[in-house]
Amino acid sequence: MKARAYVNFALIKYWGKKNEKLRLPFQASLSFTIDKLFTDTKVTVNKKLIKDKITINGISDERLNKRVIQHLNLIRSKYNIKDYVEVTSVNNVPTSAGLASSASSFAALTLAATKAFNLNLSKEELSRLSRYASGSASRSIFGNFAIWDIGDDKTSIARPIDINWPEFKIIVLMIDKSKKPASSTDAMKESVENKLLYDEWVKQSKIDLDKMLIALNNKDIKSVGEIAEKNANHMHDLIESTGITYKTKESLKAIDKIHELRTKGVLAYYTMDAGPNIKIITIDSEVNKIVDYFNEYETIVCSKGKDAHIVLN
Ligand code: 2P0
């Protein structure tokens, strides 16, 4: 069974867990699932196997396999399944580009594995299972805009938001292919320990989310961009208070260029995750102007992606 799940970028970030094991977040997050970057994962039950056989992007790497096996074990124990499987997973972006995402990978793995085990789960259950593997994966079950709610094990899942805005675009700026200095899981943990700043982050992100929903409903790109930018900057300030930084000189240079573009009247805003690449938030009418302005960079112009789904062949 082969499944495809798309990468999502958060406009309101998830940063910090109140329960590490269940991956329950302290605050709700809101994301846009894109069409250009995705993971295809094939899972086949093989009764002859005495352990899982895993290949990710053509290689079998102990460290990466471990997380996959852990997730397969969780699914097996939850649904009382004994079979081992062959897993072949391919990201359509080079892992070294820092854009290969645990979100699309674990959403695709969850869908492909549960189908291979003949489980026909609802999207809610798929989102919950994906969350156990990687928080942001809960959101990649859904295309377009989604919210991952706070709550308990049962209620903290992603849900789609009914916003039809085909002009909305995210342009990925590939500015740096270096490996990230710290895993987001570790950096999150350190951020939560910084209690004073962390409490402020939780409080502010709730305000940002409420404002973001209004701006999205109004298809108001200026407000969407400003709120997302402020939210990302708040998260990065929090991260930097722990001594970790994901911003490189190149990231800062690109951010300066986005500010320059805005002074020329172009509707371009940025967000950044746990890596140096920049994602530009914009709408159709501005895309060519932005891509031209950043002609020394590789750019990927993204529209809304679909829900995670089974692909034939
Ligand atoms: C997000 N990030 O909302 C935030 C913003 C990165 C920056 O979710 O520890 O791989 O596996 O739950 O989901 C990346 O963290 O972390 C992430 P775990 P995950 O997209």
mmCIF file with all atom_site columns, C-alpha atoms and ligand atoms in Angstrom, residues 8-17 20 23 27 29-31 67 101-103 106 130-139 148 180 183-186 188 201 231 235-236 239 246 271-275 279, ligand 1:
data_model
loop_
_atom_site.group_PDB
_atom_site.id
_atom_site.type_symbol
_atom_site.label_atom_id
_atom_site.label_alt_id
_atom_site.label_comp_id
_atom_site.label_asym_id
_atom_site.label_entity_id
_atom_site.label_seq_id
_atom_site.pdbx_PDB_ins_code
_atom_site.Cartn_x
_atom_site.Cartn_y
_atom_site.Cartn_z
_atom_site.occupancy
_atom_site.B_iso_or_equiv
_atom_site.pdbx_formal_charge
_atom_site.auth_seq_id
_atom_site.auth_comp_id
_atom_site.auth_asym_id
_atom_site.auth_atom_id
_atom_site.pdbx_PDB_model_num
ATOM   1  C CA  . ASN A 1 8   ? 2.842  21.593 5.851  1.00 0.00 ? 8   ASN A CA  1
ATOM   2  C CA  . PHE A 1 9   ? 4.150  24.968 6.970  1.00 0.00 ? 9   PHE A CA  1
ATOM   3  C CA  . ALA A 1 10  ? 2.800  26.508 10.143 1.00 0.00 ? 10  ALA A CA  1
ATOM   4  C CA  . LEU A 1 11  ? 1.535  30.093 10.046 1.00 0.00 ? 11  LEU A CA  1
ATOM   5  C CA  . ILE A 1 12  ? 0.986  29.816 13.801 1.00 0.00 ? 12  ILE A CA  1
ATOM   6  C CA  . LYS A 1 13  ? 3.737  27.570 15.123 1.00 0.00 ? 13  LYS A CA  1
ATOM   7  C CA  . TYR A 1 14  ? 3.671  24.544 17.388 1.00 0.00 ? 14  TYR A CA  1
ATOM   8  C CA  . TRP A 1 15  ? 6.549  24.915 19.813 1.00 0.00 ? 15  TRP A CA  1
ATOM   9  C CA  . GLY A 1 16  ? 6.625  22.914 23.033 1.00 0.00 ? 16  GLY A CA  1
ATOM   10 C CA  . LYS A 1 17  ? 4.952  19.873 24.543 1.00 0.00 ? 17  LYS A CA  1
ATOM   11 C CA  . GLU A 1 20  ? 6.361  14.396 25.690 1.00 0.00 ? 20  GLU A CA  1
ATOM   12 C CA  . ARG A 1 23  ? 3.142  14.683 22.034 1.00 0.00 ? 23  ARG A CA  1
ATOM   13 C CA  . GLN A 1 27  ? -0.799 25.673 22.299 1.00 0.00 ? 27  GLN A CA  1
ATOM   14 C CA  . SER A 1 29  ? -1.104 25.675 15.741 1.00 0.00 ? 29  SER A CA  1
ATOM   15 C CA  . LEU A 1 30  ? -2.361 26.495 12.250 1.00 0.00 ? 30  LEU A CA  1
ATOM   16 C CA  . SER A 1 31  ? -0.751 25.341 9.012  1.00 0.00 ? 31  SER A CA  1
ATOM   17 C CA  . ARG A 1 67  ? 11.922 6.101  14.647 1.00 0.00 ? 67  ARG A CA  1
ATOM   18 C CA  . SER A 1 101 ? 9.876  16.925 6.718  1.00 0.00 ? 101 SER A CA  1
ATOM   19 C CA  . SER A 1 102 ? 9.016  14.572 9.535  1.00 0.00 ? 102 SER A CA  1
ATOM   20 C CA  . ALA A 1 103 ? 5.440  15.832 9.080  1.00 0.00 ? 103 ALA A CA  1
ATOM   21 C CA  . PHE A 1 106 ? 5.094  10.250 9.404  1.00 0.00 ? 106 PHE A CA  1
ATOM   22 C CA  . SER A 1 130 ? 0.592  10.632 13.239 1.00 0.00 ? 130 SER A CA  1
ATOM   23 C CA  . ARG A 1 131 ? 0.867  13.011 16.200 1.00 0.00 ? 131 ARG A CA  1
ATOM   24 C CA  . TYR A 1 132 ? 2.441  10.253 18.316 1.00 0.00 ? 132 TYR A CA  1
ATOM   25 C CA  . ALA A 1 133 ? 5.291  10.056 15.776 1.00 0.00 ? 133 ALA A CA  1
ATOM   26 C CA  . SER A 1 134 ? 5.788  13.770 15.186 1.00 0.00 ? 134 SER A CA  1
ATOM   27 C CA  . GLY A 1 135 ? 3.579  16.627 16.324 1.00 0.00 ? 135 GLY A CA  1
ATOM   28 C CA  . SER A 1 136 ? 3.432  18.462 13.017 1.00 0.00 ? 136 SER A CA  1
ATOM   29 C CA  . ALA A 1 137 ? 2.573  15.186 11.197 1.00 0.00 ? 137 ALA A CA  1
ATOM   30 C CA  . SER A 1 138 ? -0.932 15.403 12.704 1.00 0.00 ? 138 SER A CA  1
ATOM   31 C CA  . ARG A 1 139 ? -1.523 18.387 10.380 1.00 0.00 ? 139 ARG A CA  1
ATOM   32 C CA  . TRP A 1 148 ? -4.067 21.227 15.438 1.00 0.00 ? 148 TRP A CA  1
ATOM   33 C CA  . LYS A 1 180 ? 20.248 22.041 11.456 1.00 0.00 ? 180 LYS A CA  1
ATOM   34 C CA  . SER A 1 183 ? 16.591 18.821 16.500 1.00 0.00 ? 183 SER A CA  1
ATOM   35 C CA  . SER A 1 184 ? 13.289 20.617 16.988 1.00 0.00 ? 184 SER A CA  1
ATOM   36 C CA  . THR A 1 185 ? 12.315 18.045 19.628 1.00 0.00 ? 185 THR A CA  1
ATOM   37 C CA  . ASP A 1 186 ? 15.383 18.985 21.730 1.00 0.00 ? 186 ASP A CA  1
ATOM   38 C CA  . MET A 1 188 ? 11.443 22.672 22.097 1.00 0.00 ? 188 MET A CA  1
ATOM   39 C CA  . TRP A 1 201 ? 4.723  32.480 24.096 1.00 0.00 ? 201 TRP A CA  1
ATOM   40 C CA  . ASN A 1 231 ? 4.472  34.621 15.417 1.00 0.00 ? 231 ASN A CA  1
ATOM   41 C CA  . MET A 1 235 ? 9.179  31.534 18.325 1.00 0.00 ? 235 MET A CA  1
ATOM   42 C CA  . HIS A 1 236 ? 12.727 32.246 17.109 1.00 0.00 ? 236 HIS A CA  1
ATOM   43 C CA  . ILE A 1 239 ? 14.541 29.514 20.748 1.00 0.00 ? 239 ILE A CA  1
ATOM   44 C CA  . TYR A 1 246 ? 18.329 28.348 13.266 1.00 0.00 ? 246 TYR A CA  1
ATOM   45 C CA  . THR A 1 271 ? 7.997  32.527 8.103  1.00 0.00 ? 271 THR A CA  1
ATOM   46 C CA  . MET A 1 272 ? 10.829 30.236 9.264  1.00 0.00 ? 272 MET A CA  1
ATOM   47 C CA  . ASP A 1 273 ? 10.915 26.866 10.966 1.00 0.00 ? 273 ASP A CA  1
ATOM   48 C CA  . ALA A 1 274 ? 13.631 24.811 12.640 1.00 0.00 ? 274 ALA A CA  1
ATOM   49 C CA  . GLY A 1 275 ? 16.097 25.402 9.827  1.00 0.00 ? 275 GLY A CA  1
ATOM   50 C CA  . LYS A 1 279 ? 9.106  30.566 3.300  1.00 0.00 ? 279 LYS A CA  1
HETATM 51 C C1  . 2P0 B 2 .   ? 5.598  23.709 13.375 1.00 0.00 ? 1   2P0 B C1  1
HETATM 52 N N1  . 2P0 B 2 .   ? 7.891  22.917 13.927 1.00 0.00 ? 1   2P0 B N1  1
HETATM 53 O O1  . 2P0 B 2 .   ? 4.534  24.105 13.873 1.00 0.00 ? 1   2P0 B O1  1
HETATM 54 C C2  . 2P0 B 2 .   ? 6.869  23.883 14.191 1.00 0.00 ? 1   2P0 B C2  1
HETATM 55 C C3  . 2P0 B 2 .   ? 7.518  25.194 13.896 1.00 0.00 ? 1   2P0 B C3  1
HETATM 56 C C4  . 2P0 B 2 .   ? 9.157  23.495 13.628 1.00 0.00 ? 1   2P0 B C4  1
HETATM 57 C C5  . 2P0 B 2 .   ? 8.993  24.941 13.842 1.00 0.00 ? 1   2P0 B C5  1
HETATM 58 O O2  . 2P0 B 2 .   ? 6.541  21.177 14.292 1.00 0.00 ? 1   2P0 B O2  1
HETATM 59 O O3  . 2P0 B 2 .   ? 9.125  16.857 18.456 1.00 0.00 ? 1   2P0 B O3  1
HETATM 60 O O4  . 2P0 B 2 .   ? 9.116  17.496 13.995 1.00 0.00 ? 1   2P0 B O4  1
HETATM 61 O O5  . 2P0 B 2 .   ? 8.522  15.454 16.478 1.00 0.00 ? 1   2P0 B O5  1
HETATM 62 O O6  . 2P0 B 2 .   ? 6.756  16.733 17.714 1.00 0.00 ? 1   2P0 B O6  1
HETATM 63 O O7  . 2P0 B 2 .   ? 6.741  18.095 14.618 1.00 0.00 ? 1   2P0 B O7  1
HETATM 64 C C6  . 2P0 B 2 .   ? 8.756  20.600 13.933 1.00 0.00 ? 1   2P0 B C6  1
HETATM 65 O O8  . 2P0 B 2 .   ? 8.647  19.739 14.976 1.00 0.00 ? 1   2P0 B O8  1
HETATM 66 O O9  . 2P0 B 2 .   ? 8.507  17.933 16.394 1.00 0.00 ? 1   2P0 B O9  1
HETATM 67 C C7  . 2P0 B 2 .   ? 7.658  21.579 14.063 1.00 0.00 ? 1   2P0 B C7  1
HETATM 68 P P1  . 2P0 B 2 .   ? 8.209  16.686 17.315 1.00 0.00 ? 1   2P0 B P1  1
HETATM 69 P P2  . 2P0 B 2 .   ? 8.183  18.211 14.892 1.00 0.00 ? 1   2P0 B P2  1
HETATM 70 O O10 . 2P0 B 2 .   ? 5.642  23.241 12.214 1.00 0.00 ? 1   2P0 B O10 1
#
